[in-house]
JSON list of C-alpha atoms in Angstrom, two decimals:
[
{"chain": "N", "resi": 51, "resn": "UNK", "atom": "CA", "xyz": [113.76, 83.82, 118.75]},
{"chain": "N", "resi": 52, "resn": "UNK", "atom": "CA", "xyz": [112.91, 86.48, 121.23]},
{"chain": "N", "resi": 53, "resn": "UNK", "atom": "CA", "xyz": [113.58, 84.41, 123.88]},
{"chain": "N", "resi": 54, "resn": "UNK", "atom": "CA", "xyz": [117.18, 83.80, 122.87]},
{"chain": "N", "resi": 55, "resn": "UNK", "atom": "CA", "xyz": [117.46, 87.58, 121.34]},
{"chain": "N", "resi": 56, "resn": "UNK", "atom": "CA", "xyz": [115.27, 88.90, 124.90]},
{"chain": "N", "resi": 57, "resn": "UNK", "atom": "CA", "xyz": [114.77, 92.42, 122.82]},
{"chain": "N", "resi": 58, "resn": "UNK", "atom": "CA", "xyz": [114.05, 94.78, 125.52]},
{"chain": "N", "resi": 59, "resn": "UNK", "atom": "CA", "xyz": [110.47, 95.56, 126.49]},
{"chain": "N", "resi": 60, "resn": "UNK", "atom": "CA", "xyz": [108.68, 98.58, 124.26]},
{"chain": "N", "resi": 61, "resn": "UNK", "atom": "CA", "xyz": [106.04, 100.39, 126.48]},
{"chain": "N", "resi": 62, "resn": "UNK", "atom": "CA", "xyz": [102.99, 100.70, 124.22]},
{"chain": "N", "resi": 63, "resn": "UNK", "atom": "CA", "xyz": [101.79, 103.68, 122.28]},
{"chain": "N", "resi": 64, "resn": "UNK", "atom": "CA", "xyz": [100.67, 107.18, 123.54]},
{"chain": "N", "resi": 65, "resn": "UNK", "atom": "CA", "xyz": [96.94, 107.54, 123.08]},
{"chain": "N", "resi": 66, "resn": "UNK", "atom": "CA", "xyz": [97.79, 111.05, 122.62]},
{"chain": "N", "resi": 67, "resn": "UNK", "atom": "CA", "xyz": [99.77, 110.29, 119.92]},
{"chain": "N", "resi": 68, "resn": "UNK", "atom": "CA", "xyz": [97.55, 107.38, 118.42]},
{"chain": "N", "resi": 69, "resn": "UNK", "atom": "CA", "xyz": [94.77, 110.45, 118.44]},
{"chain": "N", "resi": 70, "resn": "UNK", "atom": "CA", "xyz": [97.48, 112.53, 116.88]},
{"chain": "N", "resi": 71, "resn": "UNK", "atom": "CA", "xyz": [98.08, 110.20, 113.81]},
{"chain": "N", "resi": 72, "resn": "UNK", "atom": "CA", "xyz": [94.69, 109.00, 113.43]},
{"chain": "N", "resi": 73, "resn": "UNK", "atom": "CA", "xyz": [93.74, 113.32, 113.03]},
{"chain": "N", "resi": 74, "resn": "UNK", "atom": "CA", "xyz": [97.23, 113.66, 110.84]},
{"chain": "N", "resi": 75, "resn": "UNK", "atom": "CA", "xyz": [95.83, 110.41, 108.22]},
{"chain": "N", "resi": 76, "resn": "UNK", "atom": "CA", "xyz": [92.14, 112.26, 108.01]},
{"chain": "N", "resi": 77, "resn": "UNK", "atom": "CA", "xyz": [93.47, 115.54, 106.97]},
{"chain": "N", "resi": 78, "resn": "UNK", "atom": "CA", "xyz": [96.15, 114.04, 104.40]},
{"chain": "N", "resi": 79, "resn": "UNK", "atom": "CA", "xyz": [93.36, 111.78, 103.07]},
{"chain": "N", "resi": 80, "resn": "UNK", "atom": "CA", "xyz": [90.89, 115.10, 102.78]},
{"chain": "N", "resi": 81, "resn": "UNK", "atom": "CA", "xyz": [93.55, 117.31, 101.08]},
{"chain": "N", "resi": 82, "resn": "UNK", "atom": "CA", "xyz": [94.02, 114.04, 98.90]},
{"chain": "N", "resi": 83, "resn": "UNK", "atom": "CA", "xyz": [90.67, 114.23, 98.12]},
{"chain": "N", "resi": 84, "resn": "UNK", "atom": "CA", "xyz": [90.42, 117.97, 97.93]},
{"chain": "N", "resi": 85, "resn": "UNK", "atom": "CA", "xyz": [92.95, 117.24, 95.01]},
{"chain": "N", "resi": 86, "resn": "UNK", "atom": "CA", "xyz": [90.97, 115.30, 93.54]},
{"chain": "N", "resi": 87, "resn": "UNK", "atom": "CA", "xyz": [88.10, 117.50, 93.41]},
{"chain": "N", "resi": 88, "resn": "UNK", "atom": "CA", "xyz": [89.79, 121.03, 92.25]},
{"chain": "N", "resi": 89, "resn": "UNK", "atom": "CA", "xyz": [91.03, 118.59, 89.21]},
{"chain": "N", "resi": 90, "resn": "UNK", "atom": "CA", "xyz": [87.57, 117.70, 88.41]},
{"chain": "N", "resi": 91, "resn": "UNK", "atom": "CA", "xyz": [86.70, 121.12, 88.60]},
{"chain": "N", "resi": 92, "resn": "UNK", "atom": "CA", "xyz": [88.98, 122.31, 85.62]},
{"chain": "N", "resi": 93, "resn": "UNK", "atom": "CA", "xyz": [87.42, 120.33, 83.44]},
{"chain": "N", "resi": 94, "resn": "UNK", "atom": "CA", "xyz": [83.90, 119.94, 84.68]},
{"chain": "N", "resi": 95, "resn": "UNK", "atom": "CA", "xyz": [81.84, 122.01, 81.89]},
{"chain": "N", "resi": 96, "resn": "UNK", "atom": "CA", "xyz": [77.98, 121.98, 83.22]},
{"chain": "N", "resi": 97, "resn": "UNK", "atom": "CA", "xyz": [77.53, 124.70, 85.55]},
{"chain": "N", "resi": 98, "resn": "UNK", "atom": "CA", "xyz": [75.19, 121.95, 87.90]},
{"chain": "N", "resi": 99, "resn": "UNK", "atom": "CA", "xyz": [78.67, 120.51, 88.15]},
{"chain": "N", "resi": 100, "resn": "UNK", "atom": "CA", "xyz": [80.59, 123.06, 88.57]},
{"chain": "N", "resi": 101, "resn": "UNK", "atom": "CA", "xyz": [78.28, 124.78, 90.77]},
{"chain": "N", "resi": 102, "resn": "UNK", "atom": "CA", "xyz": [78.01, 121.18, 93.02]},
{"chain": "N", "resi": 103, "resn": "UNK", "atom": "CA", "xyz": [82.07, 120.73, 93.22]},
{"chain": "N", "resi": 104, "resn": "UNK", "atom": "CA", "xyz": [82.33, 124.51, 94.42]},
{"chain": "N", "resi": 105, "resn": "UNK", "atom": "CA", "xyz": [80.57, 123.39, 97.38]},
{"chain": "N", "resi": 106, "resn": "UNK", "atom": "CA", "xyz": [81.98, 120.25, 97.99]},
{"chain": "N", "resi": 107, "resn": "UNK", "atom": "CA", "xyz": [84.96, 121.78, 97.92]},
{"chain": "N", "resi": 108, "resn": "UNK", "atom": "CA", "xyz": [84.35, 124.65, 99.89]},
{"chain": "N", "resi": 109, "resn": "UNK", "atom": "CA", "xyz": [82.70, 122.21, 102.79]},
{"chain": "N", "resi": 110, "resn": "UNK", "atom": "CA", "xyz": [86.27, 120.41, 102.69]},
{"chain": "N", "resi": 111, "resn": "UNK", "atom": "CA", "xyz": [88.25, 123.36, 103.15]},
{"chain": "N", "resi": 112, "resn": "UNK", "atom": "CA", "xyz": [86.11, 123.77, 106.17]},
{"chain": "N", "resi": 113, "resn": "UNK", "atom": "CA", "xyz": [86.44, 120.09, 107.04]},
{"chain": "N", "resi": 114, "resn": "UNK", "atom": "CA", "xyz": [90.40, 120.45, 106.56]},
{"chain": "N", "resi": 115, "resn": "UNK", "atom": "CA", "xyz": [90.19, 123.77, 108.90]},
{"chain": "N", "resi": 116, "resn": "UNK", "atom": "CA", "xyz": [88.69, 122.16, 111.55]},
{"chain": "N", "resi": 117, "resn": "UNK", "atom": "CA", "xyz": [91.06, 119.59, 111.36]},
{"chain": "N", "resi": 118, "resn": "UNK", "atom": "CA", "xyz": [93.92, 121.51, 111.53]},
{"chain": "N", "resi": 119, "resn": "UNK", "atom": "CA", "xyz": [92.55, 123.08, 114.36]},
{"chain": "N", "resi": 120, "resn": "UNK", "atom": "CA", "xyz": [92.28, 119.67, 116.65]},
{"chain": "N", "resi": 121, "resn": "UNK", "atom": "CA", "xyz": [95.51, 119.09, 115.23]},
{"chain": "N", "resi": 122, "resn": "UNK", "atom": "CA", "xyz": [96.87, 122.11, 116.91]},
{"chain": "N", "resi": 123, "resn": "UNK", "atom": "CA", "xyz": [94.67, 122.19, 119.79]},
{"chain": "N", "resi": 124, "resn": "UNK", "atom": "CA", "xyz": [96.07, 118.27, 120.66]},
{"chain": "N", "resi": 125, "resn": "UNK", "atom": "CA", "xyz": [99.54, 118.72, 119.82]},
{"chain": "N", "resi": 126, "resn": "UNK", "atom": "CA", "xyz": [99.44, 121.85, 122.21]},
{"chain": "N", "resi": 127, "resn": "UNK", "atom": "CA", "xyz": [97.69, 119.75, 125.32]},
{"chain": "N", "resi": 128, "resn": "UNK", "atom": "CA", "xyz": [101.05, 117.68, 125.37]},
{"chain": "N", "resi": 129, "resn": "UNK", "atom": "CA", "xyz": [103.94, 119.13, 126.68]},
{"chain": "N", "resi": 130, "resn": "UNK", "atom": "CA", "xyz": [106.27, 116.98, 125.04]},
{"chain": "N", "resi": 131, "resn": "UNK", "atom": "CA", "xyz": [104.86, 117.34, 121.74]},
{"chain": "N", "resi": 132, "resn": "UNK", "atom": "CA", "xyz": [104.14, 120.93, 121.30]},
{"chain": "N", "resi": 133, "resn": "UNK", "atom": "CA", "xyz": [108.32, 121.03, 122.60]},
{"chain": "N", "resi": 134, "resn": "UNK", "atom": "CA", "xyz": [108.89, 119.27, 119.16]},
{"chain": "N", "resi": 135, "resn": "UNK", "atom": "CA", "xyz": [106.60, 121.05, 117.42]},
{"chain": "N", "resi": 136, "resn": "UNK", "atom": "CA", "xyz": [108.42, 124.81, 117.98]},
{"chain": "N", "resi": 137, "resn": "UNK", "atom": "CA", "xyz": [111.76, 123.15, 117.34]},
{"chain": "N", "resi": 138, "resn": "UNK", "atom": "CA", "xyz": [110.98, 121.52, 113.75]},
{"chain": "N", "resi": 139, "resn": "UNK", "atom": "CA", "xyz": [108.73, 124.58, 112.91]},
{"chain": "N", "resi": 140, "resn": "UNK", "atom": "CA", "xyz": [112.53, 126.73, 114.12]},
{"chain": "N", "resi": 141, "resn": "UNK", "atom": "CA", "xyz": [113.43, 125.19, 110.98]},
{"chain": "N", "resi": 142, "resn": "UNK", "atom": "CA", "xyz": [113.53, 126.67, 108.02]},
{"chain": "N", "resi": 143, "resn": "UNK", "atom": "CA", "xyz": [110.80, 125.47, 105.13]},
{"chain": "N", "resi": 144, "resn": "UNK", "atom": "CA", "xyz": [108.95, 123.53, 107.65]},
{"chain": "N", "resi": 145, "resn": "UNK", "atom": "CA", "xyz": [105.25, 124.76, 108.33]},
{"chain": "N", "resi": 146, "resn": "UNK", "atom": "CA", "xyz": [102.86, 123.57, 111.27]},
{"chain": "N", "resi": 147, "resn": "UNK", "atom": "CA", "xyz": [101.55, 120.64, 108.43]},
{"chain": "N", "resi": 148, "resn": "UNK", "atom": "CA", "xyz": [105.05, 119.60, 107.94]},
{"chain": "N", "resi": 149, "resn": "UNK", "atom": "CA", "xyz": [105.85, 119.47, 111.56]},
{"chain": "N", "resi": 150, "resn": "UNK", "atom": "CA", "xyz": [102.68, 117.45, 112.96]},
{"chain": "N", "resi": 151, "resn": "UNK", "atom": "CA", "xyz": [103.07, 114.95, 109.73]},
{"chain": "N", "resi": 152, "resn": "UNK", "atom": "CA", "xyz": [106.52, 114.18, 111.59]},
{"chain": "N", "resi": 153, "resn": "UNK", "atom": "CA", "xyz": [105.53, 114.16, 114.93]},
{"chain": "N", "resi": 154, "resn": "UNK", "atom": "CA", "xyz": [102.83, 111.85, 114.25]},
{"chain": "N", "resi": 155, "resn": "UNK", "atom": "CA", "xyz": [105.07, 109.53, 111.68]},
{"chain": "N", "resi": 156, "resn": "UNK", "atom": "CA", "xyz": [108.08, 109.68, 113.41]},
{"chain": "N", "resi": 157, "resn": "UNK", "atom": "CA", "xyz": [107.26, 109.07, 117.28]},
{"chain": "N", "resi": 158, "resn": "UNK", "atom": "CA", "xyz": [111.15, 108.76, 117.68]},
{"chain": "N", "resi": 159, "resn": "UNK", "atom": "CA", "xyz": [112.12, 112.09, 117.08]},
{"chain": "N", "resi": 160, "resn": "UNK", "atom": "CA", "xyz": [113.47, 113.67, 120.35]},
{"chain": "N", "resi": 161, "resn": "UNK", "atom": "CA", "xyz": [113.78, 109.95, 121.77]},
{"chain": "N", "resi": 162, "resn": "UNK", "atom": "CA", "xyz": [116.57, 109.00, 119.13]},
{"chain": "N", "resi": 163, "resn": "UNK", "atom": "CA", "xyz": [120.28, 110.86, 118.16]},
{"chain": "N", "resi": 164, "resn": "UNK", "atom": "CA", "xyz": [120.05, 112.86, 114.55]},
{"chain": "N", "resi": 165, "resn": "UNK", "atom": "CA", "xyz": [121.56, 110.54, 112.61]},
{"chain": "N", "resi": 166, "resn": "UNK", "atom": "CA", "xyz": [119.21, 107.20, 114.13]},
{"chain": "N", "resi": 167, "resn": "UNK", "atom": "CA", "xyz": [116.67, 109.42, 112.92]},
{"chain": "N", "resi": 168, "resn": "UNK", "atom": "CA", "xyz": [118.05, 110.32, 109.85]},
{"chain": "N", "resi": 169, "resn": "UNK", "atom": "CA", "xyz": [118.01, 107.05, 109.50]},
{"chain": "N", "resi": 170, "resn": "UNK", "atom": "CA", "xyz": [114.36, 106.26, 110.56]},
{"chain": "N", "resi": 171, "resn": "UNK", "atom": "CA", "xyz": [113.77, 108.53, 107.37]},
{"chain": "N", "resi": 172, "resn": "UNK", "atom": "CA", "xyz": [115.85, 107.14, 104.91]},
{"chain": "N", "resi": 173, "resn": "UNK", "atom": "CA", "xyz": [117.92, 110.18, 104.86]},
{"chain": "N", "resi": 174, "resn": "UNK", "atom": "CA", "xyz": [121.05, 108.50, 105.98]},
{"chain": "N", "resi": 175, "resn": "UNK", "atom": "CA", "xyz": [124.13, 107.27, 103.68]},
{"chain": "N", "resi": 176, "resn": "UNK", "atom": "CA", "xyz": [124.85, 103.56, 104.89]},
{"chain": "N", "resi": 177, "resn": "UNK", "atom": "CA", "xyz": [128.25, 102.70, 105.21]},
{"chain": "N", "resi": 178, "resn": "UNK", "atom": "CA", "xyz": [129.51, 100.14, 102.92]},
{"chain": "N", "resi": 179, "resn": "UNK", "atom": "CA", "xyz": [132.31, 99.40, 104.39]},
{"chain": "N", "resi": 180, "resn": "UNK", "atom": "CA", "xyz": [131.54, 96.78, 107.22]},
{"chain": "N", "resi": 181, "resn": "UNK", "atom": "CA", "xyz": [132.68, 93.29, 107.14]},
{"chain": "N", "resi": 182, "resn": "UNK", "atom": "CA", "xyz": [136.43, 91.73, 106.00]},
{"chain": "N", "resi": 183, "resn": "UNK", "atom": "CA", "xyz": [137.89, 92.44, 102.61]},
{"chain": "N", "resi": 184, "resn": "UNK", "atom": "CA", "xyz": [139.48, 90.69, 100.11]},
{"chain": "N", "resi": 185, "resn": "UNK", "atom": "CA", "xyz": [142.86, 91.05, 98.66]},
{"chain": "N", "resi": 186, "resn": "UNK", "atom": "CA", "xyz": [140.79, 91.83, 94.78]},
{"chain": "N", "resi": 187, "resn": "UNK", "atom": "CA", "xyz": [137.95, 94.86, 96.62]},
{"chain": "N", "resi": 188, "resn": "UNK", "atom": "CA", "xyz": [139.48, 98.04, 95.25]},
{"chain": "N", "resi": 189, "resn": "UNK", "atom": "CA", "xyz": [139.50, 100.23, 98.03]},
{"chain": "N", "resi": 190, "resn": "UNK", "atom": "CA", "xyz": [136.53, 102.76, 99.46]},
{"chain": "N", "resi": 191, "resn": "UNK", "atom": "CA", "xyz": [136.98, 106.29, 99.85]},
{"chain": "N", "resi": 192, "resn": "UNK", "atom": "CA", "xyz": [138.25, 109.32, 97.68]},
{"chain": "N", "resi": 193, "resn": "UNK", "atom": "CA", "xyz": [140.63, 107.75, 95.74]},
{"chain": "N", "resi": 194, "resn": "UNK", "atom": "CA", "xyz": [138.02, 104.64, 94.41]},
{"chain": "N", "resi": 195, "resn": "UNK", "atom": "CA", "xyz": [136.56, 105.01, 91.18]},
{"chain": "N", "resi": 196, "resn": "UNK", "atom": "CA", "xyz": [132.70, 105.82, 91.17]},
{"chain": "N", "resi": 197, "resn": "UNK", "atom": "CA", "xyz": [130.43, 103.19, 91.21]},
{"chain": "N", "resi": 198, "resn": "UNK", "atom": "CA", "xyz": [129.34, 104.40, 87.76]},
{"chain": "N", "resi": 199, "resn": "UNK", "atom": "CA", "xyz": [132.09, 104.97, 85.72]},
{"chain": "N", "resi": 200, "resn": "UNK", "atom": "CA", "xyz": [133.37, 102.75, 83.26]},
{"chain": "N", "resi": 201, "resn": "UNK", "atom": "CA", "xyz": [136.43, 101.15, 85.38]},
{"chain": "N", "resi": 202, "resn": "UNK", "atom": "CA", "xyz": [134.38, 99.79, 88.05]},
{"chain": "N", "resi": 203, "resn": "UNK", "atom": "CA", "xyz": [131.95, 98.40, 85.63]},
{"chain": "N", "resi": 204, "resn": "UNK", "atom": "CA", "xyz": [132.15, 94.29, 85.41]},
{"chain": "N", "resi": 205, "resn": "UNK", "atom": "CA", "xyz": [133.65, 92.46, 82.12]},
{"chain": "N", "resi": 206, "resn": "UNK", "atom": "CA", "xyz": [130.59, 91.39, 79.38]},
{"chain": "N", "resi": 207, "resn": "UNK", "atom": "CA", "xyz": [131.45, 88.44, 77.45]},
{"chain": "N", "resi": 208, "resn": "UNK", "atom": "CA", "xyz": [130.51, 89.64, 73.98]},
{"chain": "N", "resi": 209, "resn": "UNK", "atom": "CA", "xyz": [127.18, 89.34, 72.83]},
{"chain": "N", "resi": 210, "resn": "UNK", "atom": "CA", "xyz": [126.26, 85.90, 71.35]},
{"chain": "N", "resi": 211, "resn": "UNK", "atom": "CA", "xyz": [125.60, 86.19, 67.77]},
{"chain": "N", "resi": 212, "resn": "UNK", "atom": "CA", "xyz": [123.90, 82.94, 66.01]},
{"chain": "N", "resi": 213, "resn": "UNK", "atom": "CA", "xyz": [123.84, 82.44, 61.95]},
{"chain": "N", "resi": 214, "resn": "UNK", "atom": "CA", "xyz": [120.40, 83.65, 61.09]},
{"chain": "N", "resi": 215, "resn": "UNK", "atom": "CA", "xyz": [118.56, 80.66, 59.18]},
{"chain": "N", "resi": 216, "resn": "UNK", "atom": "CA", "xyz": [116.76, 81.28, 55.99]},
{"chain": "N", "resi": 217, "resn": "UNK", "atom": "CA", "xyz": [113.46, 79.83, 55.40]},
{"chain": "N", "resi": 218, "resn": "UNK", "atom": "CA", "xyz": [111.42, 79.84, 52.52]},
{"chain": "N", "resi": 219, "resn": "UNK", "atom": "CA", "xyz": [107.89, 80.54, 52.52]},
{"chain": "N", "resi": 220, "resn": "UNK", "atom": "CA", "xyz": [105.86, 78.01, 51.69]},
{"chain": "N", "resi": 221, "resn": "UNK", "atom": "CA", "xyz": [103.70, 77.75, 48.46]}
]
């Protein structure tokens, strides 16, 4: 198949960026974990437990510090990253976290159009309106019915009833 489709050729991956998501997955599993934690916390009720959880916890938030810290500090050693970095952290509800979670999951981003990577993300609407249609395919656009109103709903036969039987029990 790929020698009748001859895809092009796809350079392999950045070891920046393969250090970059391997540091991203560590500090989402240790918040994950941190989460974990404070919930035990709130209903631990021995102060030895308590007492042991505070200090777990407060040796992840260190942990999770640090990391954010490489994070930066790796991020910031490549041009081409730290570029994406200030323009998705120009936007508006996106935080430094945010940012390197998309730089790291999305390696297309500033190598792809907006709306191929809207697409990358799920974000984009698909067009349903490829392909030939039939004389009977009401047509697409603002003057077809919603998909989920009644008049674009298909026919049900009506329901099959059957004569209930009557049994009697048995002495």
């Amino acid at each position: 198949m790929g020698e009748a489709l001859k895809p092009a050729q796809t350079p392999p991956q950045d070891q920046a960026l393969e250090a970059l998501q391997e540091l991203v997955n560590a500090r989402s599993a240790a918040n994950g974990e941190r989460t974990a934690l404070s919930n035990r916390m709130k209903t631990a009720v021995t102060a030895f437990l308590r007492k042991e959880l505070t200090r777990r916890l407060a040796a992840l938030d260190t942990h999770i510090a640090r990391l954010d810290a490489e994070i930066e500090r790796s991020i910031g050693a490549e041009p081409e990253m730290r570029r994406r970095l200030d323009i998705l952290i120009s936007i508006p509800g996106i935080g430094a976290v945010t940012a390197a979670s998309l730089i790291a999951g999305l390696c297309e981003l500033g190598a792809c159009s907006g709306k191929q990577a809207a697409m990358l993300a799920g974000l984009a609407p698909l067009a349903c309106e490829s392909g030939e249609r039939g004389p009977d395919i009401a047509p697409s656009g603002a003057d077809a019915p919603h998909p989920g109103t009644p008049s674009t709903w298909l026919p049900c036969p009506p329901p099959v009833t059957t004569p209930t039987s009557r049994t009697s029990p048995k002495d």
